[in-house]
Structure formats: C-alpha cells, structure tokens
PDB file of C-alpha atoms in Angstrom:
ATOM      1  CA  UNK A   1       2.804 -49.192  79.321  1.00 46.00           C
ATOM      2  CA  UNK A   2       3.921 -52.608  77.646  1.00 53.00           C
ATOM      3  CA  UNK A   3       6.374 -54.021  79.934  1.00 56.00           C
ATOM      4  CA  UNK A   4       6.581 -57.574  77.440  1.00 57.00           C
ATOM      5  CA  UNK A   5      10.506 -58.185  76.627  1.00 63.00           C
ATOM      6  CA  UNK A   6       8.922 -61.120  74.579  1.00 67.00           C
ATOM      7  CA  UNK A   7       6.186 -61.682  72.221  1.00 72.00           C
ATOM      8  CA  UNK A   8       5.068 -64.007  70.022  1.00 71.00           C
ATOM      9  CA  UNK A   9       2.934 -64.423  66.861  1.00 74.00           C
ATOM     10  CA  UNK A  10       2.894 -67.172  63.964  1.00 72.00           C
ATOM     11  CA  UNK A  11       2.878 -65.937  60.371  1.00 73.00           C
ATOM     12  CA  UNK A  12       2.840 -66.654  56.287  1.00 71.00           C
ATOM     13  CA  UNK A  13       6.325 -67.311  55.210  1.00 72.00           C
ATOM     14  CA  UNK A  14       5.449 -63.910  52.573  1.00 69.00           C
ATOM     15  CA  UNK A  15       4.793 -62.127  55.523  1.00 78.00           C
ATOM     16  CA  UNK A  16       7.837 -63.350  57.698  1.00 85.00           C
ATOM     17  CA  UNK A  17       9.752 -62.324  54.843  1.00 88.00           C
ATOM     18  CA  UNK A  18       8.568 -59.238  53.541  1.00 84.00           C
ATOM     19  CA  UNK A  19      10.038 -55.717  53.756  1.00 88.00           C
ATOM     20  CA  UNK A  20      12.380 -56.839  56.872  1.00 92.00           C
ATOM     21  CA  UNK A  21      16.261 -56.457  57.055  1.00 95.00           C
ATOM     22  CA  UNK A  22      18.170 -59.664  58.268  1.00 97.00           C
ATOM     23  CA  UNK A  23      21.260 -60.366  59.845  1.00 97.00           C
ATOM     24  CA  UNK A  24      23.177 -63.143  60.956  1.00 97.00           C
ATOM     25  CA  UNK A  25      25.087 -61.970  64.199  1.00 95.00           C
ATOM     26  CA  UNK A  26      28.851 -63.013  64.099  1.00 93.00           C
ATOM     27  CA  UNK A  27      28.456 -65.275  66.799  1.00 93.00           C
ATOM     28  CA  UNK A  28      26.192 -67.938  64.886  1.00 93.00           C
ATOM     29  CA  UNK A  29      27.860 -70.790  63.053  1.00 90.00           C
ATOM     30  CA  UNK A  30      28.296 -70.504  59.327  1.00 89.00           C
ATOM     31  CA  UNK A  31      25.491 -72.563  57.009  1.00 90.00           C
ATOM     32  CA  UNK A  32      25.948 -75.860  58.034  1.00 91.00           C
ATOM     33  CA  UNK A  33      22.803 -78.220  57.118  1.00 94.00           C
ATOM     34  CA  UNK A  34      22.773 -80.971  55.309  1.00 94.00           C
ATOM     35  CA  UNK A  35      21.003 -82.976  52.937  1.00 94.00           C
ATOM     36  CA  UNK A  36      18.572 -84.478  55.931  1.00 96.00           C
ATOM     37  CA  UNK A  37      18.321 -81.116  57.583  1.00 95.00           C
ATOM     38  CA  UNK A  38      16.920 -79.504  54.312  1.00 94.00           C
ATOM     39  CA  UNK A  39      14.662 -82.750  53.731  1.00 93.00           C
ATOM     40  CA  UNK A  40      13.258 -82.311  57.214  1.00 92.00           C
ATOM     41  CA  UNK A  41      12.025 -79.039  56.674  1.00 91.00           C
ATOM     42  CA  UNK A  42      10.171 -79.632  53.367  1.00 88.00           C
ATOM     43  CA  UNK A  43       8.560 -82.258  55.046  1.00 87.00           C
ATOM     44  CA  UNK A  44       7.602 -79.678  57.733  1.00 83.00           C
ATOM     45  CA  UNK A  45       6.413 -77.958  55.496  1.00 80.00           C
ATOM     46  CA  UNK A  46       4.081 -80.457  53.593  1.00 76.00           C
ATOM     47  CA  UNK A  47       2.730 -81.705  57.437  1.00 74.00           C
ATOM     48  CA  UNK A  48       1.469 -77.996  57.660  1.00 70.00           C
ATOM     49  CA  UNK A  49       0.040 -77.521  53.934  1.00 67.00           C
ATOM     50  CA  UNK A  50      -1.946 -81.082  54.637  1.00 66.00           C
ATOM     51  CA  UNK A  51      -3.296 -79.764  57.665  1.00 64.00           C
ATOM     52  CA  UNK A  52      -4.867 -76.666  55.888  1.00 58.00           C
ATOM     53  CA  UNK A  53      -8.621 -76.468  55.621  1.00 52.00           C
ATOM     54  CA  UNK A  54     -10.000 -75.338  51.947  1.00 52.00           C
ATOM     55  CA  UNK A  55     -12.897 -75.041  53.056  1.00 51.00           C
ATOM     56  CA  UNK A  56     -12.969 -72.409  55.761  1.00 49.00           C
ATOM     57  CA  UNK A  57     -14.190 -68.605  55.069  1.00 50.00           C
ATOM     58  CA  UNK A  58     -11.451 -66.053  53.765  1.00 48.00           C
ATOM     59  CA  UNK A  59     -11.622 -63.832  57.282  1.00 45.00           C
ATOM     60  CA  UNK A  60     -10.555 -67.112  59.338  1.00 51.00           C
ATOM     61  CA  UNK A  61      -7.667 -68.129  57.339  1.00 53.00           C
ATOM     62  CA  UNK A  62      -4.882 -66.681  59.794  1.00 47.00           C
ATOM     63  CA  UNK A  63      -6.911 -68.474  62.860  1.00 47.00           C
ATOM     64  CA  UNK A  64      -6.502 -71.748  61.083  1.00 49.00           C
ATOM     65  CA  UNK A  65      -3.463 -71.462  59.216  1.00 50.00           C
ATOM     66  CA  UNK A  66      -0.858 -74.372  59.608  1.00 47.00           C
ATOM     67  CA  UNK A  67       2.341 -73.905  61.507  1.00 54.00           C
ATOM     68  CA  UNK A  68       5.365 -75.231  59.240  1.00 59.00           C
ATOM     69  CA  UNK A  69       9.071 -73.888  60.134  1.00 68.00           C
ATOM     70  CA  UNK A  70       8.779 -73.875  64.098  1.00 75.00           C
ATOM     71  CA  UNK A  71      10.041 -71.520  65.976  1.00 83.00           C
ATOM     72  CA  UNK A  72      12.114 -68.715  64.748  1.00 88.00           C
ATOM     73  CA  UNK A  73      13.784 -66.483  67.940  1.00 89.00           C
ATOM     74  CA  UNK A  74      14.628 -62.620  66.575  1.00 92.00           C
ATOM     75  CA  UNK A  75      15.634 -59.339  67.966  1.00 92.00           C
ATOM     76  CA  UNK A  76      14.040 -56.118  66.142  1.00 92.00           C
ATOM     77  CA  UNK A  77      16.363 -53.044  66.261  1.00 92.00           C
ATOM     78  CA  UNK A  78      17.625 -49.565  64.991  1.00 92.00           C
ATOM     79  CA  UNK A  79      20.156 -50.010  62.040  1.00 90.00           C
ATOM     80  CA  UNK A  80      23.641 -49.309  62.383  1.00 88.00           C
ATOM     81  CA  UNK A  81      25.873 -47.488  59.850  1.00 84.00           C
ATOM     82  CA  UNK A  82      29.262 -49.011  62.117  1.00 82.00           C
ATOM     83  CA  UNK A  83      28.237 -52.377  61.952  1.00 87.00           C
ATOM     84  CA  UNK A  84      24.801 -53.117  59.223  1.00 89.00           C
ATOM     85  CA  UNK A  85      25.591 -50.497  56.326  1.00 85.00           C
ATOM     86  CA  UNK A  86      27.625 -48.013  54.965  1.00 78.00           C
ATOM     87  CA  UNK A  87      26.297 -44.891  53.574  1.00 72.00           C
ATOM     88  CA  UNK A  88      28.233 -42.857  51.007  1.00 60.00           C
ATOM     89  CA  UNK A  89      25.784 -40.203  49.748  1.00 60.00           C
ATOM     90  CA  UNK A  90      24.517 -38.913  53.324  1.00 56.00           C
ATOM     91  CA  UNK A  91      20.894 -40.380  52.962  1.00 58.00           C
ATOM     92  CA  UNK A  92      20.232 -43.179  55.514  1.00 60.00           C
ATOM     93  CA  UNK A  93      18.276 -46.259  53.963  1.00 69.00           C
ATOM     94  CA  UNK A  94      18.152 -48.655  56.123  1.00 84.00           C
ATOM     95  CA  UNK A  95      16.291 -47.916  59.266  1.00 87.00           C
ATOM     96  CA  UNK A  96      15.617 -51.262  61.646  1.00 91.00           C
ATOM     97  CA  UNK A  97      17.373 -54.984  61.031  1.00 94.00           C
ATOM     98  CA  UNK A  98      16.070 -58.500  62.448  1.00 95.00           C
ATOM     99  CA  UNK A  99      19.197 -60.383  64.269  1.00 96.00           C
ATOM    100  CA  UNK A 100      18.248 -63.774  63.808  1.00 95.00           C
ATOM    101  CA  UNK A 101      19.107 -65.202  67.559  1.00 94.00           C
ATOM    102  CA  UNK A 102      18.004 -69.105  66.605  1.00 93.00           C
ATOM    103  CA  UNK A 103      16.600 -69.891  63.115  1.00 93.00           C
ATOM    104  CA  UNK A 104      18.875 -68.854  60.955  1.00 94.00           C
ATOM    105  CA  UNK A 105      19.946 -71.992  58.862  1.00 95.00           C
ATOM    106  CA  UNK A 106      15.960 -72.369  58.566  1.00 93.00           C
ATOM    107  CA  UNK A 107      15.770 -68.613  57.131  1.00 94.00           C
ATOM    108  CA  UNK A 108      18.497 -69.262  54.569  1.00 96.00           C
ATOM    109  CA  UNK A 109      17.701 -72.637  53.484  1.00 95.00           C
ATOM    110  CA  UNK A 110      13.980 -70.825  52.890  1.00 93.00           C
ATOM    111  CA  UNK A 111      15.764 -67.637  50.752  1.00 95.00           C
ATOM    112  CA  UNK A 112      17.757 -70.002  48.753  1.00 96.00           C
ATOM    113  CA  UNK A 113      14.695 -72.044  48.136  1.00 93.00           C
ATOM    114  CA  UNK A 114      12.482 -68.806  46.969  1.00 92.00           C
ATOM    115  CA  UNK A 115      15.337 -67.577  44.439  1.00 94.00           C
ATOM    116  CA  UNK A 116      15.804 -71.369  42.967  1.00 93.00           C
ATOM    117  CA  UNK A 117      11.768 -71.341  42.508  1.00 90.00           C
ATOM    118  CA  UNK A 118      11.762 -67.709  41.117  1.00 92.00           C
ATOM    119  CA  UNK A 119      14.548 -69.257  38.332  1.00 92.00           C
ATOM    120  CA  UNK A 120      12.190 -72.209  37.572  1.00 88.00           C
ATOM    121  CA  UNK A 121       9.267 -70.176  37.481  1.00 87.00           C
ATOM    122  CA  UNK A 122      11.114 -67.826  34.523  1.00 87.00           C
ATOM    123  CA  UNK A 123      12.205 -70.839  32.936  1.00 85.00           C
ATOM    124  CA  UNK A 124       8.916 -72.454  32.785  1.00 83.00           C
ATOM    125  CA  UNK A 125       6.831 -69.133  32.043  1.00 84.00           C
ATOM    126  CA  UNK A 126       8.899 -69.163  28.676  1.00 82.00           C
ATOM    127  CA  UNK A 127       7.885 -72.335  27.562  1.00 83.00           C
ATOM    128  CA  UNK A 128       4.135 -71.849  27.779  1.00 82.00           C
ATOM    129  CA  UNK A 129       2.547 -71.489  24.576  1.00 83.00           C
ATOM    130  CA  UNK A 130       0.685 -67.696  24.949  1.00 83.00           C
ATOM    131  CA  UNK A 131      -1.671 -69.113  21.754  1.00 87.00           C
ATOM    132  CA  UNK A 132      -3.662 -71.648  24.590  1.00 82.00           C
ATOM    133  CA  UNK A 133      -5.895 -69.799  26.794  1.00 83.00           C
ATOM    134  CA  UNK A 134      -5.023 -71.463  29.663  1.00 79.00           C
ATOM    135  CA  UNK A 135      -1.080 -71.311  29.163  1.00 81.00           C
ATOM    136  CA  UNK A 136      -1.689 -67.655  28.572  1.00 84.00           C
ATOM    137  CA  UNK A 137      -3.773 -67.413  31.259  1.00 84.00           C
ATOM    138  CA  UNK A 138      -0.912 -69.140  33.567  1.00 83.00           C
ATOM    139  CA  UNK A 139       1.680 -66.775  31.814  1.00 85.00           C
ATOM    140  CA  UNK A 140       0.243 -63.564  32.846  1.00 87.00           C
ATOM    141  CA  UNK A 141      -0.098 -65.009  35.881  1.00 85.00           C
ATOM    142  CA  UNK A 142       2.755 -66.334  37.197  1.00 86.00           C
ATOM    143  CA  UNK A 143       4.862 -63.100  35.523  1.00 88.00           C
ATOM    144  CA  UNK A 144       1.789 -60.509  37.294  1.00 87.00           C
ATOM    145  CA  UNK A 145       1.628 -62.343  40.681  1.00 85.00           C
ATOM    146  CA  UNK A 146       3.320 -65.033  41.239  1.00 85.00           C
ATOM    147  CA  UNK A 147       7.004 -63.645  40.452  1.00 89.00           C
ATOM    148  CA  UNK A 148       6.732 -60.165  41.379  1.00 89.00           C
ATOM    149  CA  UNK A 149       4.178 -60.326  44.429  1.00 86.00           C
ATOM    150  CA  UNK A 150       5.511 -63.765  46.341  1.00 84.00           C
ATOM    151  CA  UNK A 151       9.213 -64.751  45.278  1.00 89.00           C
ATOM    152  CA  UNK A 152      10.873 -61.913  44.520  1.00 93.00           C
ATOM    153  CA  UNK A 153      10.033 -59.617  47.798  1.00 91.00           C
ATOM    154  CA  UNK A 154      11.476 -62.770  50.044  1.00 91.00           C
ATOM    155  CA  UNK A 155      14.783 -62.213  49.297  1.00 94.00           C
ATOM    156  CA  UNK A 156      15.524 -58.745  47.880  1.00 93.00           C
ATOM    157  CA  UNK A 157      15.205 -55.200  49.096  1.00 90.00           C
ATOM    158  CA  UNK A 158      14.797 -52.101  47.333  1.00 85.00           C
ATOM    159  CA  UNK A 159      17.934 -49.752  46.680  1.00 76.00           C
ATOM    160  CA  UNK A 160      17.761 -46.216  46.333  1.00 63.00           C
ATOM    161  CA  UNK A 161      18.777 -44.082  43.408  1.00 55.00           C
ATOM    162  CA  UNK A 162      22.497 -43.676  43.280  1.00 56.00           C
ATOM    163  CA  UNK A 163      23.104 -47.607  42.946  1.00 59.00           C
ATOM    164  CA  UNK A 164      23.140 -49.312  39.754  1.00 66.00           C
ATOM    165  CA  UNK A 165      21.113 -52.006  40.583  1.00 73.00           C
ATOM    166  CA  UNK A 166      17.904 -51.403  41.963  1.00 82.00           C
ATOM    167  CA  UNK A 167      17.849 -54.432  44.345  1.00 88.00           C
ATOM    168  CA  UNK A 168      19.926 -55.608  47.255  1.00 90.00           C
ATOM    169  CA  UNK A 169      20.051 -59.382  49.115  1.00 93.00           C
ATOM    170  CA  UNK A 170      17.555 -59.556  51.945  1.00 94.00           C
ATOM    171  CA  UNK A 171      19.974 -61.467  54.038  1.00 96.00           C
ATOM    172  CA  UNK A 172      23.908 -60.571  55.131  1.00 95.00           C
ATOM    173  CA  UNK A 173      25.898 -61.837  57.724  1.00 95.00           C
ATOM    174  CA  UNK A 174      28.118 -60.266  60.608  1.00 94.00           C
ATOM    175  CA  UNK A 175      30.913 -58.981  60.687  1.00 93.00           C
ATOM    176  CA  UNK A 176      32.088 -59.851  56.447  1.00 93.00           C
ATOM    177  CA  UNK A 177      28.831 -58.010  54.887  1.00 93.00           C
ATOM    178  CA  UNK A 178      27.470 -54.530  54.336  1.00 91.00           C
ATOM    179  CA  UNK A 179      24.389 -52.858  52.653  1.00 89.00           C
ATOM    180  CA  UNK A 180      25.724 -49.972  51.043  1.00 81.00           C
ATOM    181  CA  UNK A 181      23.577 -47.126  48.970  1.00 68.00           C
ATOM    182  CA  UNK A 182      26.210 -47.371  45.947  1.00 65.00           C
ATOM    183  CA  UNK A 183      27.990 -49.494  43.747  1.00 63.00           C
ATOM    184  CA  UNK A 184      29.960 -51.653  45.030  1.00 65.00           C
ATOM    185  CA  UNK A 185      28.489 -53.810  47.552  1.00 74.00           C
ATOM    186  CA  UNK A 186      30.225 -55.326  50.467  1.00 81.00           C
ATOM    187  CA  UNK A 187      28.833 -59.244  50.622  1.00 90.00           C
ATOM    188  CA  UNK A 188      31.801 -61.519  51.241  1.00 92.00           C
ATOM    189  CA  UNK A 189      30.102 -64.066  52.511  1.00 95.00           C
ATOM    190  CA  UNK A 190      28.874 -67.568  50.249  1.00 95.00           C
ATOM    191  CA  UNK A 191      24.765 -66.592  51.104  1.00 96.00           C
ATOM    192  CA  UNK A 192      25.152 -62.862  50.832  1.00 95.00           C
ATOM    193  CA  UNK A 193      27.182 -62.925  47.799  1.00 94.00           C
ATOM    194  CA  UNK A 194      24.743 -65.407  46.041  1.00 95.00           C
ATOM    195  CA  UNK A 195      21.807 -63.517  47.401  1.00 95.00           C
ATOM    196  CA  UNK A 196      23.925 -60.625  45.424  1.00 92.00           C
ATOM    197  CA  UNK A 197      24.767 -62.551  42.340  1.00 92.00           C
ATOM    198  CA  UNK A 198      21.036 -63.724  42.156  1.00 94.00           C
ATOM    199  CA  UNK A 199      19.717 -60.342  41.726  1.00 92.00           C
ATOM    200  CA  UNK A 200      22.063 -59.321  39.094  1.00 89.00           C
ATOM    201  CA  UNK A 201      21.163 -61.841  36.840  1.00 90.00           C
ATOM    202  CA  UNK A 202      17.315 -61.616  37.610  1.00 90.00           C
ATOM    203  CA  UNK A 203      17.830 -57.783  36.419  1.00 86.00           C
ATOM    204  CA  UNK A 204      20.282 -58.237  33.980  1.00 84.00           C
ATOM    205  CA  UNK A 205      17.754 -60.497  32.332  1.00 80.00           C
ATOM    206  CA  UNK A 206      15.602 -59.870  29.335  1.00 69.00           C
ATOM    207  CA  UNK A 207      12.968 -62.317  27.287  1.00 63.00           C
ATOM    208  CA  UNK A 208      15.869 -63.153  24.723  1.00 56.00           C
ATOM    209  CA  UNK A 209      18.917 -64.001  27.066  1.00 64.00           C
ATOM    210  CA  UNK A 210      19.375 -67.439  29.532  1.00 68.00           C
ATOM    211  CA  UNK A 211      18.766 -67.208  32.928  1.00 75.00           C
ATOM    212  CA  UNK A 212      20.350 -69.589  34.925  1.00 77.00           C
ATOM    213  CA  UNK A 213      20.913 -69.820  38.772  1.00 84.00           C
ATOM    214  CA  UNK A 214      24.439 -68.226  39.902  1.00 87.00           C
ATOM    215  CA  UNK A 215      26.748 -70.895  41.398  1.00 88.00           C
ATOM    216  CA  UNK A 216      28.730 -70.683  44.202  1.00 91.00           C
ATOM    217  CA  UNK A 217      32.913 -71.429  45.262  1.00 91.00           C
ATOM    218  CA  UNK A 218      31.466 -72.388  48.737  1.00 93.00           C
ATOM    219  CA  UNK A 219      31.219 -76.260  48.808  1.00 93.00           C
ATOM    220  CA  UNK A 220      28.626 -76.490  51.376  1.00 93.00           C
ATOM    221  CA  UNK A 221      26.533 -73.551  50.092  1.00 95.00           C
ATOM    222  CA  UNK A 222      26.638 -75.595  46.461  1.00 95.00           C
ATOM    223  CA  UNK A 223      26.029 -79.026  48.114  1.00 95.00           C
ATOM    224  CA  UNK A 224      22.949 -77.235  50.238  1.00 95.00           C
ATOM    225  CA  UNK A 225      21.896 -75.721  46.599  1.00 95.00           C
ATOM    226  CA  UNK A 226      21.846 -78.947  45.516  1.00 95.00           C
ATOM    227  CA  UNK A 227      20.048 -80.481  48.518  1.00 96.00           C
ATOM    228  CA  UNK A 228      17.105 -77.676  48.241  1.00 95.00           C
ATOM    229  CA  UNK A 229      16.588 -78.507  44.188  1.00 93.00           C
ATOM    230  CA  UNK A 230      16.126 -82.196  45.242  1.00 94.00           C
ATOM    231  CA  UNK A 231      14.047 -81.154  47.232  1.00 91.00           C
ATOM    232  CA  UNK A 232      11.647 -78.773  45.539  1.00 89.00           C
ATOM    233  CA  UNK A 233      11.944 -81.502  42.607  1.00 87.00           C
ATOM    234  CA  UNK A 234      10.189 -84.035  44.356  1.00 85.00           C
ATOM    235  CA  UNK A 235       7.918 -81.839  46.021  1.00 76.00           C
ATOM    236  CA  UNK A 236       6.799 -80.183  42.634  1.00 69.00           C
ATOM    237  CA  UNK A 237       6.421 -83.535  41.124  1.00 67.00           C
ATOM    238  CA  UNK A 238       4.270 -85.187  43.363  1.00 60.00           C
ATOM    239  CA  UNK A 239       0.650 -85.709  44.122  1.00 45.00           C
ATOM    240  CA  UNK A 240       0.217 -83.390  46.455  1.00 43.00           C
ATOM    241  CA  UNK A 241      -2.752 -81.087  47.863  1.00 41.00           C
ATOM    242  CA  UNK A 242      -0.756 -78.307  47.400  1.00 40.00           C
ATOM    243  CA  UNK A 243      -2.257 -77.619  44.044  1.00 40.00           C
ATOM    244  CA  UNK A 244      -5.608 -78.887  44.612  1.00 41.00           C
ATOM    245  CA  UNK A 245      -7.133 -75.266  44.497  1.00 38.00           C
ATOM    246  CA  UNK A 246      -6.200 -72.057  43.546  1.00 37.00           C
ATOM    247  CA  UNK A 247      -7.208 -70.883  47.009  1.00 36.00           C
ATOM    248  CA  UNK A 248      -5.376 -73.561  48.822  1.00 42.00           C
ATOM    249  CA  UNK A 249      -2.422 -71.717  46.739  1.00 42.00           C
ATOM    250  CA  UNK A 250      -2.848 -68.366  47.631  1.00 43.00           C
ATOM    251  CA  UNK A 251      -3.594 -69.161  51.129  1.00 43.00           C
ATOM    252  CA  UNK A 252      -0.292 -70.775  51.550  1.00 40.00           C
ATOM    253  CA  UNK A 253       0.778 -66.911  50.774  1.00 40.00           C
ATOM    254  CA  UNK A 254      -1.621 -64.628  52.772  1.00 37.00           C
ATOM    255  CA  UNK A 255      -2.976 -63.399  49.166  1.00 35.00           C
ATOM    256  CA  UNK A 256      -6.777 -63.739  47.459  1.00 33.00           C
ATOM    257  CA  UNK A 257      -7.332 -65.585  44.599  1.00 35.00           C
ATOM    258  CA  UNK A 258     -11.073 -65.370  43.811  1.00 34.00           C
ATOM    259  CA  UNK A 259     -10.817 -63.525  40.464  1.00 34.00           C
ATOM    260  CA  UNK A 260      -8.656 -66.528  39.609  1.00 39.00           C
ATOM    261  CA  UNK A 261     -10.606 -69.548  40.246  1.00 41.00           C
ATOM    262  CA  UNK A 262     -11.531 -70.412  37.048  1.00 43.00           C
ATOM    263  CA  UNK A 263     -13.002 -74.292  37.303  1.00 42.00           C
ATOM    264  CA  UNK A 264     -10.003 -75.774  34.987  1.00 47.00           C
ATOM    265  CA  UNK A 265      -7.395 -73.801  37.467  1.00 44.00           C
ATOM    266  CA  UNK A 266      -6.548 -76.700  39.387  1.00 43.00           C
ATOM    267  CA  UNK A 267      -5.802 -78.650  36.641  1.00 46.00           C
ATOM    268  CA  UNK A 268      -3.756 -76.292  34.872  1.00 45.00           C
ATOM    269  CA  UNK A 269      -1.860 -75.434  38.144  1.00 46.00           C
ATOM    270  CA  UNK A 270      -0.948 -79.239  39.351  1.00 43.00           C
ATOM    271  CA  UNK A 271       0.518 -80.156  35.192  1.00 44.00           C
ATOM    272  CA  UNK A 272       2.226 -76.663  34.745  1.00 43.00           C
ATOM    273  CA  UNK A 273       3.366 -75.099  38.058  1.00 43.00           C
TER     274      UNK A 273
END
C-alpha cells in the first residue's frame, strides 16, 4: 500500500494544464505581481527553453526536458457542490479540483498569458495570405494545432449540454466563484470573470467579426495584462532559439511534429509566429 502523503513529478506546461480543475483557496492573497514578478518568470522560462537539447531522440524528451516555473505545491481532491460548483439539472460535472497551496500567482500569470497568445494567434492567422504555400501552410496550422490542441485546453473546460456556452474558465477562486452546469455563471472575481469573458468572445467569434482581448475594471489585473503583453512582445520579437526548429516547438508542448518539418519551417515560424 502507498503510504506517500507527497509526491513529486516535473511536467510540460500543456500537460500541467490540461483537463484539471483549479482553485484558489480563500486563504491565498488576491493577484498581486508586478511588472518584475511577471518579467522574472519569462525569463525563467527562456533559461529553460535555452537549456533544451534539439538534438536528443523523441523517447528521451521528458528525461531531458528543461525545468522553467519552479515549484508548484497542489492538493488533488473530490469536488464539492457546497463550496466548487453548483449543479441545477441533477448531473454532477465536475468530479476532482487542484487547490493551488503555493503557485498560484505563477498559474494565473501563465492562463492570462495562454488566452493573450490565443488572441494574437487569431489575429495573425487572418492576415496570412492562404494564396502562398507557406502562409497557407502556417494557416492550417496554427488554426488545426496550434489553437485548438495547445492554447485553448490551458484555460477552458468543457461544459455540458444545458449551458449556452460550451466552455467554462479553467481557473476560479474561493469563496466569490462557482462552476455551474447552466447559464448564468457565478465568477465574481477579476481572473475568473476574465477567464469567463475570454471564452465568450473566442465563441462568439466568427471569420468576419473583431476579436479583441476582454478588459478588465480590476486595476491590477489590467496593469498585470499589460505587464504579460510586454512581455510576450519582446519575447516574440527576439532572436531567440525558441523557433529554431519545428521540433524544438513542439517539444516545448509534449506534442510531435515530424509530419511538419518541412526544411523552410524554421524560417517561416521565427518571421510569422
């Protein structure tokens, strides 16, 4: 019998992410990074991608992947309809939730970070001209894989049936927010209501409408905004290793890439994404 009360494994930020239920337990402090904070953890994050090896076989890459975030302290348990959702049709749909004990500004600075890149990657998609192979080619892409199978799953969870929307925030935070299995929500806080507001425009959208990135009332969840754009700016603008293969790409995100490695890939990948 496993008699561990801890354990501990490292992980790809999709897989960190994916399919889990989060919540902030009242007892944290509200979202209070700043501009440095937020800095510090891109450059985190660039330390690990530099410290990748491209060259090392496909079965190895979780032996040598780079650590980036830290540290990230979690308890796994059974939902709770009192205190994580209410149900108003009788069907449960949310089984287990992730308190996050220490990490959560890092988790939510990370969130933010993947819906801001999901609205530049729709943005940029739509100017590519689907006439040039290689645009095209980056297109289908991008709107196939990139959008569907990396950004979108970090911070959104399915909903069932009876709601109008078929998505739900990732992310909520004790005791002011609520999943609930129909119309209308309860997120009253900045990140949950953002999270919220996020997904409504990114299914509310079609090919001949805007999309822009919801704002928020919350000054410090508009200055963080702000802090994570500079951010991602400079780190999408610079010469950077990140884009140096396809496969360093894809192994940032725990996903193959082989069918995609045409020899102009790189190229395309460090002018476009």
């Amino acid at each position: 019998m496993d008699q561990a009360i801890f354990r501990g494994n490292s992980t790809y930020f999709v897989d960190y992410f994916k399919d889990r239920n989060f919540v902030i337990p009242s007892y944290q402090r509200p979202l209070s990074w700043k501009k440095e904070d937020v800095e510090q953890l891109f450059s985190d994050v660039d330390t690990g991608l530099s410290k990748l090896d491209n060259n090392h076989p496909i079965q190895d890459e979780r032996i040598q992947k780079a650590r980036f975030i830290g540290c990230i302290i979690e308890w796994s348990r059974e939902a709770s309809e009192t205190t994580d959702y209410r149900q108003a049709t009788g069907q449960s749909f949310i089984n287990s939730v992730v308190e996050i004990i220490d990490g959560q500004q890092r988790t939510s600075v990370l969130l933010i970070a993947f819906t801001q890149l999901y609205f530049r990657f729709l943005e940029m998609i739509e100017t590519l001209d689907t006439q040039n192979t290689h645009e095209a080619l980056l297109k289908t892409y991008i709107a196939d894989q990139v959008l569907p199978n990396w950004i979108f799953p970090a911070f959104s969870r399915p909903g069932i049936s009876t709601s109008t929307y078929a998505y739900r925030p990732s992310i909520i935070r004790h005791p002011v927010d609520k999943w609930k299995n129909v119309d209308p929500h309860e997120f009253k806080s900045p990140l949950a209501k953002y999270f919220y507001d996020s997904l409504r425009a990114i299914e509310d959208y079609d090919d001949t409408s805007n999309l822009s990135p919801p704002t928020s009332d919350d000054e410090n969840l508009t200055d963080l905004i702000t802090a994570i754009n500079e951010c991602l700016d400079s780190w999408c603008s610079k010469e950077s290793n990140i884009f140096e293969t396809a496969y360093t790409r894809e192994t940032i995100f725990s996903l193959g890439a082989q069918r995609f490695r045409s020899p102009d890939w790189h190229q395309i990948a460090k002018s476009d994404i």
